[in-house]
Coordinates of C-alpha atoms in Angstrom, one line a residue:
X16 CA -8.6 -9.0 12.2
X17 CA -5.9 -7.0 13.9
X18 CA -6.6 -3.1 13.9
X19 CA -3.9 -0.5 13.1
X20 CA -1.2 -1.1 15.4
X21 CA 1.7 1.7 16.2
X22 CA 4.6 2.1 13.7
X23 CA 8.3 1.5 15.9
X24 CA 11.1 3.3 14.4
X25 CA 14.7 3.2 14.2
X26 CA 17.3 5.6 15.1
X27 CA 17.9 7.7 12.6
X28 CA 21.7 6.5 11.8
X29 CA 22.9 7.4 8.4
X30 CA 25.1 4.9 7.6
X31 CA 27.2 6.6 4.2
X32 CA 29.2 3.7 3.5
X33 CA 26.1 1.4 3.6
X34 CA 26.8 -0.3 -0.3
X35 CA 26.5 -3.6 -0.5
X36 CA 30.5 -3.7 -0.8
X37 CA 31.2 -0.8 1.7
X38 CA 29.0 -1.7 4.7
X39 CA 30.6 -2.8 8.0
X40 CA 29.3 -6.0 9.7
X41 CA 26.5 -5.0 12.9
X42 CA 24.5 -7.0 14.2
X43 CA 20.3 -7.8 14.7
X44 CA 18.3 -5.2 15.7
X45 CA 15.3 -5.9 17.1
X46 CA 12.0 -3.6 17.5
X47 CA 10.8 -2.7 20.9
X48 CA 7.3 -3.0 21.6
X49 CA 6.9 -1.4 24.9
X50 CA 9.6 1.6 24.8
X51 CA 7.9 4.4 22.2
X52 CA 10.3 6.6 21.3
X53 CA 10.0 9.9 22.2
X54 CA 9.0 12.7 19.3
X55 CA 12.1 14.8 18.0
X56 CA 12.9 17.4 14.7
X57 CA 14.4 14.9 12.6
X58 CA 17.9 15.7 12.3
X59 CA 18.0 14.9 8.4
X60 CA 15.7 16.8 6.8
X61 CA 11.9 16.7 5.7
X62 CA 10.4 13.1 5.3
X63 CA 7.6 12.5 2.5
X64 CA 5.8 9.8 1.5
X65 CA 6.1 8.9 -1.7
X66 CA 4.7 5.4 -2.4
X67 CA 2.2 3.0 -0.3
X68 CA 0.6 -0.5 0.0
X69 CA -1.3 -1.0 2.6
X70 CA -1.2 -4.4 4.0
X71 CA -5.0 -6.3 3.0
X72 CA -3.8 -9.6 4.5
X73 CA -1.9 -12.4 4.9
X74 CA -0.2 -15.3 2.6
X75 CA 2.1 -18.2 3.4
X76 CA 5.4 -17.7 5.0
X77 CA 7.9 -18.3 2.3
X78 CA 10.9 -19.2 4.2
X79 CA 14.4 -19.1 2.8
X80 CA 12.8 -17.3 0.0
X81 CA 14.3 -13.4 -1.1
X82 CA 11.3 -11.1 -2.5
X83 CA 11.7 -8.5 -4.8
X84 CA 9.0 -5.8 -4.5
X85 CA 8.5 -3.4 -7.6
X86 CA 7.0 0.0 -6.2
X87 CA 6.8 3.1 -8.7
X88 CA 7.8 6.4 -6.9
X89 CA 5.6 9.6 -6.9
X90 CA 8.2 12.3 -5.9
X91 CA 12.3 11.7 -5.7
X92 CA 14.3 13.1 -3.0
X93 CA 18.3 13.3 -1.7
X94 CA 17.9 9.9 0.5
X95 CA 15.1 7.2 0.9
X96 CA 13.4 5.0 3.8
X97 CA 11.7 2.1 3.7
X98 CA 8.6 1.0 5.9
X99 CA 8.5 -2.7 6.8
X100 CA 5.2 -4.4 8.4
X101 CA 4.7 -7.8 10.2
X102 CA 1.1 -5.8 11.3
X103 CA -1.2 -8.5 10.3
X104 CA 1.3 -11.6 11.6
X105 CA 1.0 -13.9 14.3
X106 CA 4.9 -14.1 15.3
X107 CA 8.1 -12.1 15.1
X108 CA 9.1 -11.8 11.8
X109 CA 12.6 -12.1 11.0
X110 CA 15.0 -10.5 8.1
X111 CA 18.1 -11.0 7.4
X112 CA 18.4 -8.8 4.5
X113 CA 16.8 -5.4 3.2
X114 CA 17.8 -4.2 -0.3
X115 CA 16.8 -0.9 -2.3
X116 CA 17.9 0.1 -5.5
X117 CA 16.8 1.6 -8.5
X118 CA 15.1 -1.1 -11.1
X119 CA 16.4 -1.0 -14.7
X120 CA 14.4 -3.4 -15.7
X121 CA 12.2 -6.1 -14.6
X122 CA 14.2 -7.9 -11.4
X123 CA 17.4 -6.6 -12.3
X124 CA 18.8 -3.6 -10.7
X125 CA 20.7 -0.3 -11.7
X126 CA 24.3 -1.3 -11.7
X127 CA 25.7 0.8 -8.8
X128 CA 22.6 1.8 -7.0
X129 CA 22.4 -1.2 -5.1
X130 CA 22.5 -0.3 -0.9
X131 CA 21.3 -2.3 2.0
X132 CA 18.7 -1.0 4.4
X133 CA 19.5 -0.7 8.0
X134 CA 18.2 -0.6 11.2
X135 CA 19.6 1.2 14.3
X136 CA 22.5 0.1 12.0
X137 CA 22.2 -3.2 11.8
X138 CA 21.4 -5.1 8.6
X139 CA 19.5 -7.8 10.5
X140 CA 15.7 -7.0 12.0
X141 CA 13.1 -8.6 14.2
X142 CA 9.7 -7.2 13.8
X143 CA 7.5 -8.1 16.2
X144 CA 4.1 -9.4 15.2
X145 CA 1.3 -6.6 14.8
X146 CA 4.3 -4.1 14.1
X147 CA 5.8 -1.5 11.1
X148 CA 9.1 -0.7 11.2
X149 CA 10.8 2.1 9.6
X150 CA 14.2 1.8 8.4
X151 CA 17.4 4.2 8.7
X152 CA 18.1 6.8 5.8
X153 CA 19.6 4.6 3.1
X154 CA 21.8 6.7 0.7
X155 CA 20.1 6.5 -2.2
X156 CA 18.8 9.5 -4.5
X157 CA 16.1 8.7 -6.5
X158 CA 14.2 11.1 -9.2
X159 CA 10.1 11.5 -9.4
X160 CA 8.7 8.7 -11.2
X161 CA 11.4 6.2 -10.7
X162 CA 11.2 2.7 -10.6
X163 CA 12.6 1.2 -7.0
X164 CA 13.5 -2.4 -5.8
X165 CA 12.9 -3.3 -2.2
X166 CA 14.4 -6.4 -1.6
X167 CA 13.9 -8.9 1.8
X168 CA 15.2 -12.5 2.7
X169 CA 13.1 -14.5 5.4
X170 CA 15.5 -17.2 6.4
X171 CA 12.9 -18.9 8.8
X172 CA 9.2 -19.9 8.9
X173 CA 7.9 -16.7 10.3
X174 CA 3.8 -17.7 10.0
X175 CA 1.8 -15.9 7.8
X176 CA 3.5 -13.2 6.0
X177 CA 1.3 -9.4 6.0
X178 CA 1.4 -8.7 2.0
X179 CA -0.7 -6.3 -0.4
X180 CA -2.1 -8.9 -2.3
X181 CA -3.7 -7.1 -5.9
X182 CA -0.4 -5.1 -6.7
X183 CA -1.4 -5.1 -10.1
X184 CA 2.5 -4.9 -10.7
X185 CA 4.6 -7.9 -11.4
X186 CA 7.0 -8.8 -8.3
X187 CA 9.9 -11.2 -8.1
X188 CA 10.8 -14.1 -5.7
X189 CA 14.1 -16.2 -6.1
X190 CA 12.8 -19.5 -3.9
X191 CA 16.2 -20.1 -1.8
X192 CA 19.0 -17.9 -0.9
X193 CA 19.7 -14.7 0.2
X194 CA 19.8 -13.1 -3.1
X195 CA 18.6 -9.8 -1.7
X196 CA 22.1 -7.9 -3.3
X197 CA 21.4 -9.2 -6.4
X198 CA 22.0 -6.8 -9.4
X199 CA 21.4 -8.9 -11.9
X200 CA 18.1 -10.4 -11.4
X201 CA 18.4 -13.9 -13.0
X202 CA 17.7 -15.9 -9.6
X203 CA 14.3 -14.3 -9.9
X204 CA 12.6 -17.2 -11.5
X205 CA 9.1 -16.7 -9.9
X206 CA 6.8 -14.2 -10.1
X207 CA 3.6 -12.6 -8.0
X208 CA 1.4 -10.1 -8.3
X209 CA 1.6 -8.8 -4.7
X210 CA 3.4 -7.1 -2.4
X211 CA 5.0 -8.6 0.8
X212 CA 6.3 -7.0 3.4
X213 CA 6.9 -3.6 2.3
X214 CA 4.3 -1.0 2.8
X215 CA 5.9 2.3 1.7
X216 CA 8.6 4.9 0.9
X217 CA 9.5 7.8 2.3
X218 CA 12.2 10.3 0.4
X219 CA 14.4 13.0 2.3
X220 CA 13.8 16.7 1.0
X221 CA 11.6 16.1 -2.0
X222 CA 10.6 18.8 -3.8
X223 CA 6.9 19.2 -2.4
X224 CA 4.8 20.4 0.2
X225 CA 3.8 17.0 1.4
X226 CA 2.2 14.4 0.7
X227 CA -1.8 13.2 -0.4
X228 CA -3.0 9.7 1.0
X229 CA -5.7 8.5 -1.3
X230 CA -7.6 6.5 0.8
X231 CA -10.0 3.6 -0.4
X232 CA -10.4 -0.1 -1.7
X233 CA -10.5 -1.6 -5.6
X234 CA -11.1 1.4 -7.5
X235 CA -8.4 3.4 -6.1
X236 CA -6.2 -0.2 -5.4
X237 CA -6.2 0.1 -9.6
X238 CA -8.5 -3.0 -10.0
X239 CA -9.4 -2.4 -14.1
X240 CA -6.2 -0.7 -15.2
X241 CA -3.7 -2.2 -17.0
X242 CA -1.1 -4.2 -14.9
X243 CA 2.7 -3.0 -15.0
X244 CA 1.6 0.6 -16.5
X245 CA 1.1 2.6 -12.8
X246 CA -2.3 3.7 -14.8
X247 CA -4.4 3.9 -11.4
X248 CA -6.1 7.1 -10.9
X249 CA -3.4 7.9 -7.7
X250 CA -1.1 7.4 -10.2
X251 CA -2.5 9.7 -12.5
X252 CA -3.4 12.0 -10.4
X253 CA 0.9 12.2 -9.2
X254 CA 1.4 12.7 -13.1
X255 CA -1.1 15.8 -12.6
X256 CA 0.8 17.2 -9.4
X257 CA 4.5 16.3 -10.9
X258 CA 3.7 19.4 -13.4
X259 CA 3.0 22.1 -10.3
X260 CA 5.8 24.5 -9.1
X261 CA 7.4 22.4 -5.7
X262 CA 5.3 24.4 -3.3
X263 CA 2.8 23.2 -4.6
X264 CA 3.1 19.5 -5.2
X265 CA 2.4 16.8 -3.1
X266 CA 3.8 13.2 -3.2
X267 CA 0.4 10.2 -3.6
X268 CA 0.3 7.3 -1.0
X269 CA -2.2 5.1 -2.4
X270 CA -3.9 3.6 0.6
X271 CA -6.4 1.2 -1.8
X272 CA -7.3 -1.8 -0.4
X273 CA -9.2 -4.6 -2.4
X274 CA -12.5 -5.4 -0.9
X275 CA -12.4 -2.6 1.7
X276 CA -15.0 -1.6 3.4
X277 CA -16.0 1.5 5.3
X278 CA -18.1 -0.3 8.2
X279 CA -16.7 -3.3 8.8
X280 CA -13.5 -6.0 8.5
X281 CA -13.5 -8.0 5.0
X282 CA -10.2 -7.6 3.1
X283 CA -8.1 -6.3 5.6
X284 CA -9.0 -3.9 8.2
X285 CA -12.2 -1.7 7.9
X286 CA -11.5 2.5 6.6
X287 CA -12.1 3.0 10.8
X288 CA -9.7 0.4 12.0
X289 CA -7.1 1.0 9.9
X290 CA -7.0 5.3 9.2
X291 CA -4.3 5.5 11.5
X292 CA -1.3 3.0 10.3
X293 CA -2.5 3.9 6.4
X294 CA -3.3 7.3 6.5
X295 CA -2.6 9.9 9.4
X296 CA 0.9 8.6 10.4
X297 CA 2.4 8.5 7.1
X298 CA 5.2 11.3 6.5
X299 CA 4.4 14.9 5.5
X300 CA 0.8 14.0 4.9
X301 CA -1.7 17.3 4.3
X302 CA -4.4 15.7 2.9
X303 CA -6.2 12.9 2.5
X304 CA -9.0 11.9 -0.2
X305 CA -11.8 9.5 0.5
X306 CA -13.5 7.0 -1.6
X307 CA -15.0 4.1 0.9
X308 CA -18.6 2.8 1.0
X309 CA -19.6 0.9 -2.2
X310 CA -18.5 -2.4 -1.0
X311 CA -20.5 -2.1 2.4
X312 CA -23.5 -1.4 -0.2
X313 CA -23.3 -4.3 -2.2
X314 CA -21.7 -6.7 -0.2
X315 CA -22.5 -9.4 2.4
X316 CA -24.1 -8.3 5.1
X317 CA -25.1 -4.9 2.7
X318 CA -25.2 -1.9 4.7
X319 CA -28.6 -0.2 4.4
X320 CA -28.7 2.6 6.8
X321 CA -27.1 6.0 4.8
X322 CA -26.9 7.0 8.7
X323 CA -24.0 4.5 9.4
X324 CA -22.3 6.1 6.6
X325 CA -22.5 9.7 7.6
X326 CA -21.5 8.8 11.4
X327 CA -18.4 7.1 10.0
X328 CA -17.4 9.5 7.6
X329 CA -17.8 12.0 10.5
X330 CA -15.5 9.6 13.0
X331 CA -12.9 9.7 10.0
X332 CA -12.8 13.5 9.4
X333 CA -12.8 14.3 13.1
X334 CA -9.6 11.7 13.5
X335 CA -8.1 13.4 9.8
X336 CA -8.7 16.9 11.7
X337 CA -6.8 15.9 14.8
X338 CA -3.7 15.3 13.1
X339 CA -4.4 18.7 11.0
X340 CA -5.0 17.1 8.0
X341 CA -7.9 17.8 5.2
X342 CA -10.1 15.4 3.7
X343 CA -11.6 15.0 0.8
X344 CA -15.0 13.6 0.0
X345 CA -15.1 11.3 -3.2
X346 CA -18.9 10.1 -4.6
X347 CA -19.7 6.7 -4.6
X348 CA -19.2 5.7 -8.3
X349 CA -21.9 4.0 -10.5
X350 CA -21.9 0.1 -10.5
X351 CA -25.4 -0.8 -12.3
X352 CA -25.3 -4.0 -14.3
X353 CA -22.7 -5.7 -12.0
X354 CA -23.8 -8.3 -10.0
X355 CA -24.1 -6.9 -6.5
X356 CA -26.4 -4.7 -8.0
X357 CA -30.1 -4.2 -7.3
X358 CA -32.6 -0.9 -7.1
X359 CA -32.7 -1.1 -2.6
X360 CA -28.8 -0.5 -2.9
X361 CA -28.8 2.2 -5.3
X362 CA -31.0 3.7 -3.7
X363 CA -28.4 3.6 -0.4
X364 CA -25.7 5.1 -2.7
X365 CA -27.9 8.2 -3.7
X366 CA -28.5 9.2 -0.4
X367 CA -24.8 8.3 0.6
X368 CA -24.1 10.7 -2.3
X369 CA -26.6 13.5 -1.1
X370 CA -24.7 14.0 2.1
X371 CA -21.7 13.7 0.2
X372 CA -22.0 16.6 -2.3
X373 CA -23.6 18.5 0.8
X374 CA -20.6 19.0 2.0
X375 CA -21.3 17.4 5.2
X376 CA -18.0 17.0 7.5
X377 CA -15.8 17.7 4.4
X378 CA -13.4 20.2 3.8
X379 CA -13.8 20.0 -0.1
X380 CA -15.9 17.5 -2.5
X381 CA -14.4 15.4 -5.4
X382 CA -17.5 14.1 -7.3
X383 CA -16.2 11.3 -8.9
X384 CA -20.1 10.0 -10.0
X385 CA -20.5 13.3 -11.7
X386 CA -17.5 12.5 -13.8
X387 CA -17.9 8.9 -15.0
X388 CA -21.4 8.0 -14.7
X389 CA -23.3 7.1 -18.1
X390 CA -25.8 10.7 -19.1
X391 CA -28.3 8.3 -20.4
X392 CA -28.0 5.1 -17.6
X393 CA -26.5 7.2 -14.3
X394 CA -26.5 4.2 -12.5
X395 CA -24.3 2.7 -14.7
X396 CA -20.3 4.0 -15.8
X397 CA -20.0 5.5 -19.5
X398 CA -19.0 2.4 -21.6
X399 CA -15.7 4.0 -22.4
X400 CA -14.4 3.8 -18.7
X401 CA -16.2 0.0 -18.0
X402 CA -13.1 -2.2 -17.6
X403 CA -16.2 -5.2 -17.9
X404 CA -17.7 -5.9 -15.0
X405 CA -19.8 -2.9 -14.4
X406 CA -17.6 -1.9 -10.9
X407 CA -14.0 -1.3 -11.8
X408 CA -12.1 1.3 -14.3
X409 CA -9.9 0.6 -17.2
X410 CA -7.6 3.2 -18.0
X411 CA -9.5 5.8 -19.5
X412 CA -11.9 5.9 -16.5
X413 CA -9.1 5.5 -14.2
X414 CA -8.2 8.8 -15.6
X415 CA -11.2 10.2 -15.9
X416 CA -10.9 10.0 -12.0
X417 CA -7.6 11.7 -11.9
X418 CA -8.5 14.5 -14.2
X419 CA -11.9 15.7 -12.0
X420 CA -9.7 15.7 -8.9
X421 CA -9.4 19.9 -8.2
X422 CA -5.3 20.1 -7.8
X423 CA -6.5 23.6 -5.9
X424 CA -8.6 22.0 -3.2
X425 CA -5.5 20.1 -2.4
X426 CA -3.9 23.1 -0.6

């Protein structure tokens, strides 16, 4: 499995006129691999993350194909970017098309708000494999909560294609054609539940402090909640801040990965391998909040020493603490009655829990087992938050997570 690999990024070239009627014609850009650039004061304004999928894996190329990604904003701003990712493929990736406008409703775009993405001002981009790729500004205001379509064409057979595969949020796909400036979304006549190729949004002078990278796998990926409703608890939680004066608030990059795991590679990169691309170089981030462990408990090989835990949460903080960022300890949440369950493992997440509350490496504690474990069966979650299967949240409990998060501790 490929690690976190460094993110290449544009020149910053805000192109004013860059409508889908107004553009001018450039040509290919293509993202170099061995010329960093150099660090510099943006000359726009403050970046901040606003939205996140971190990549979990690959599917099928889907050449000639145009996919239309759905992705549900936590703070507005004056201007937007988008972040691209061929990290997990095995070849250059090639667009011929970005798109981002604001979504009225299902695939069909906000008449007017339509504006192609560029990079070092060209509309055409090569990523290499193992890569991000941020884009120019695009021109395109955007409000806290809104809906945003991020739109790509892959002419050619690129190999496999880096998505975010449980979305839980109906995508589009027209199957041929560059339909990528689309308003009207009628070419859409497929639909998926993941995410491909784009893994976030930043916005230009939001009205926050920063930003909060919830870091994790199912249960903060939204695994439980309703699909299409943004009900996840990083979703509530951006509800939560969206009420605090602009000092105070922070846009949420949900960094959930399906099947994560803390210790080793299973769905996508392990916590260790991938903290850096998903988490500490991510725009304007302060914090970041950690809930990783319960599926190298109850999986395949199953972790058994609480030791590996504390060493890695340790490795994490120290990593976090290097870029000046805070973390956040979540508990390991109840999952009695599933069927990775069994006394030897629970056991495991008590102790993982112990050091945990203790404070250990921490710089605050979030005890998310406290909050939705069942008073009478506390290895098990209250039957109001059980989506079914004994593991995952439904709405309420997704909530429930949300609501214990201390908006304080956040800074």
């Amino acid at each position: 499995m490929v690690g976190a690999r460094r993110v290449v990024v544009g020149l910053l070239v805000f192109v004013l006129g860059a409508g889908v009627g107004t553009a001018g014609t450039a040509g290919a850009a293509t993202a170099d691999a061995s010329a960093p650039k150099a660090s510099a004061p943006d000359p726009f304004g403050t970046w901040t993350g606003t939205w996140e999928a971190a990549p979990s894996g690959t599917a099928p190329a889907q050449p000639g194909a145009s996919l239309r990604n759905v992705v549900h904003l936590s703070v507005g701003g004056s201007a937007t970017r988008v972040r691209l990712t061929n990290r997990l493929g095995t070849a250059p990736l090639r667009l011929d098309a970005v798109t981002v406008a604001l979504r009225e409703a299902g695939p069909d775009a906000v008449p007017g708000s339509m504006r192609v993405a560029t990079f070092d001002g060209a509309r055409t981009v090569t990523i290499p494999a193992g890569e991000d790729l941020v884009s120019d500004p695009v021109p395109l205001a955007v409000t806290d909560g809104a809906d945003l379509l991020v739109t790509v064409h892959t002419p050619d057979d690129s190999g496999p294609a880096t998505y975010h595969r449980a979305a839980g949020q109906t995508n589009y796909r027209a199957p041929q054609g560059n339909r990528a400036a689309d308003v009207d979304g009628s070419a859409y006549t497929a639909t998926t539940t993941s995410w491909y190729y784009v893994t976030g949004v930043d916005v230009l002078d939001a009205p926050a402090a920063g930003s909060v990278v919830t870091f994790g796998d199912s249960l903060t990926d939204g695994n439980g909640s309703t699909r299409d409703a943004n009900h996840r608890w990083p979703d509530r939680l951006a509800e939560r801040l969206g009420t605090l004066p602009s000092y105070r608030r922070l846009g949420v990059l949900n960094a959930g990965v399906s099947g994560n795991r803390l210790l080793r590679d299973d769905v996508g990169p392990s916590a260790l391998s991938r903290l850096d691309a998903d988490a500490l170089s991510r725009s304007g981030v302060r914090v970041l909040i950690v809930l990783e462990g319960i599926n190298d408990i109850k999986g395949t090989p199953a972790a058994t020493d609480p030791g590996a835990f504390e060493s890695a949460y340790r490795t994490l903080v120290s990593r976090a603490h290097a870029h000046g960022i805070r973390v956040i300890g979540a508990t390991l949440t109840p999952y009695g009655g599933n069927g990775g369950y069994t006394a030897a493992r629970e056991a495991v997440r008590q102790k993982v829990n112990v050091f945990i509350r203790g404070g250990g490496p921490f710089d605050g504690v979030v005890d998310f087992d406290a909050a939705v474990r069942d008073p009478g069966h506390p290895q098990r979650i209250r039957a109001g938050y059980d989506c079914g299967d004994h593991l995952h949240f439904n709405d309420a409990g997704m909530r429930a997570l949300a609501d214990t998060v201390d908006l304080t501790a956040l800074g």
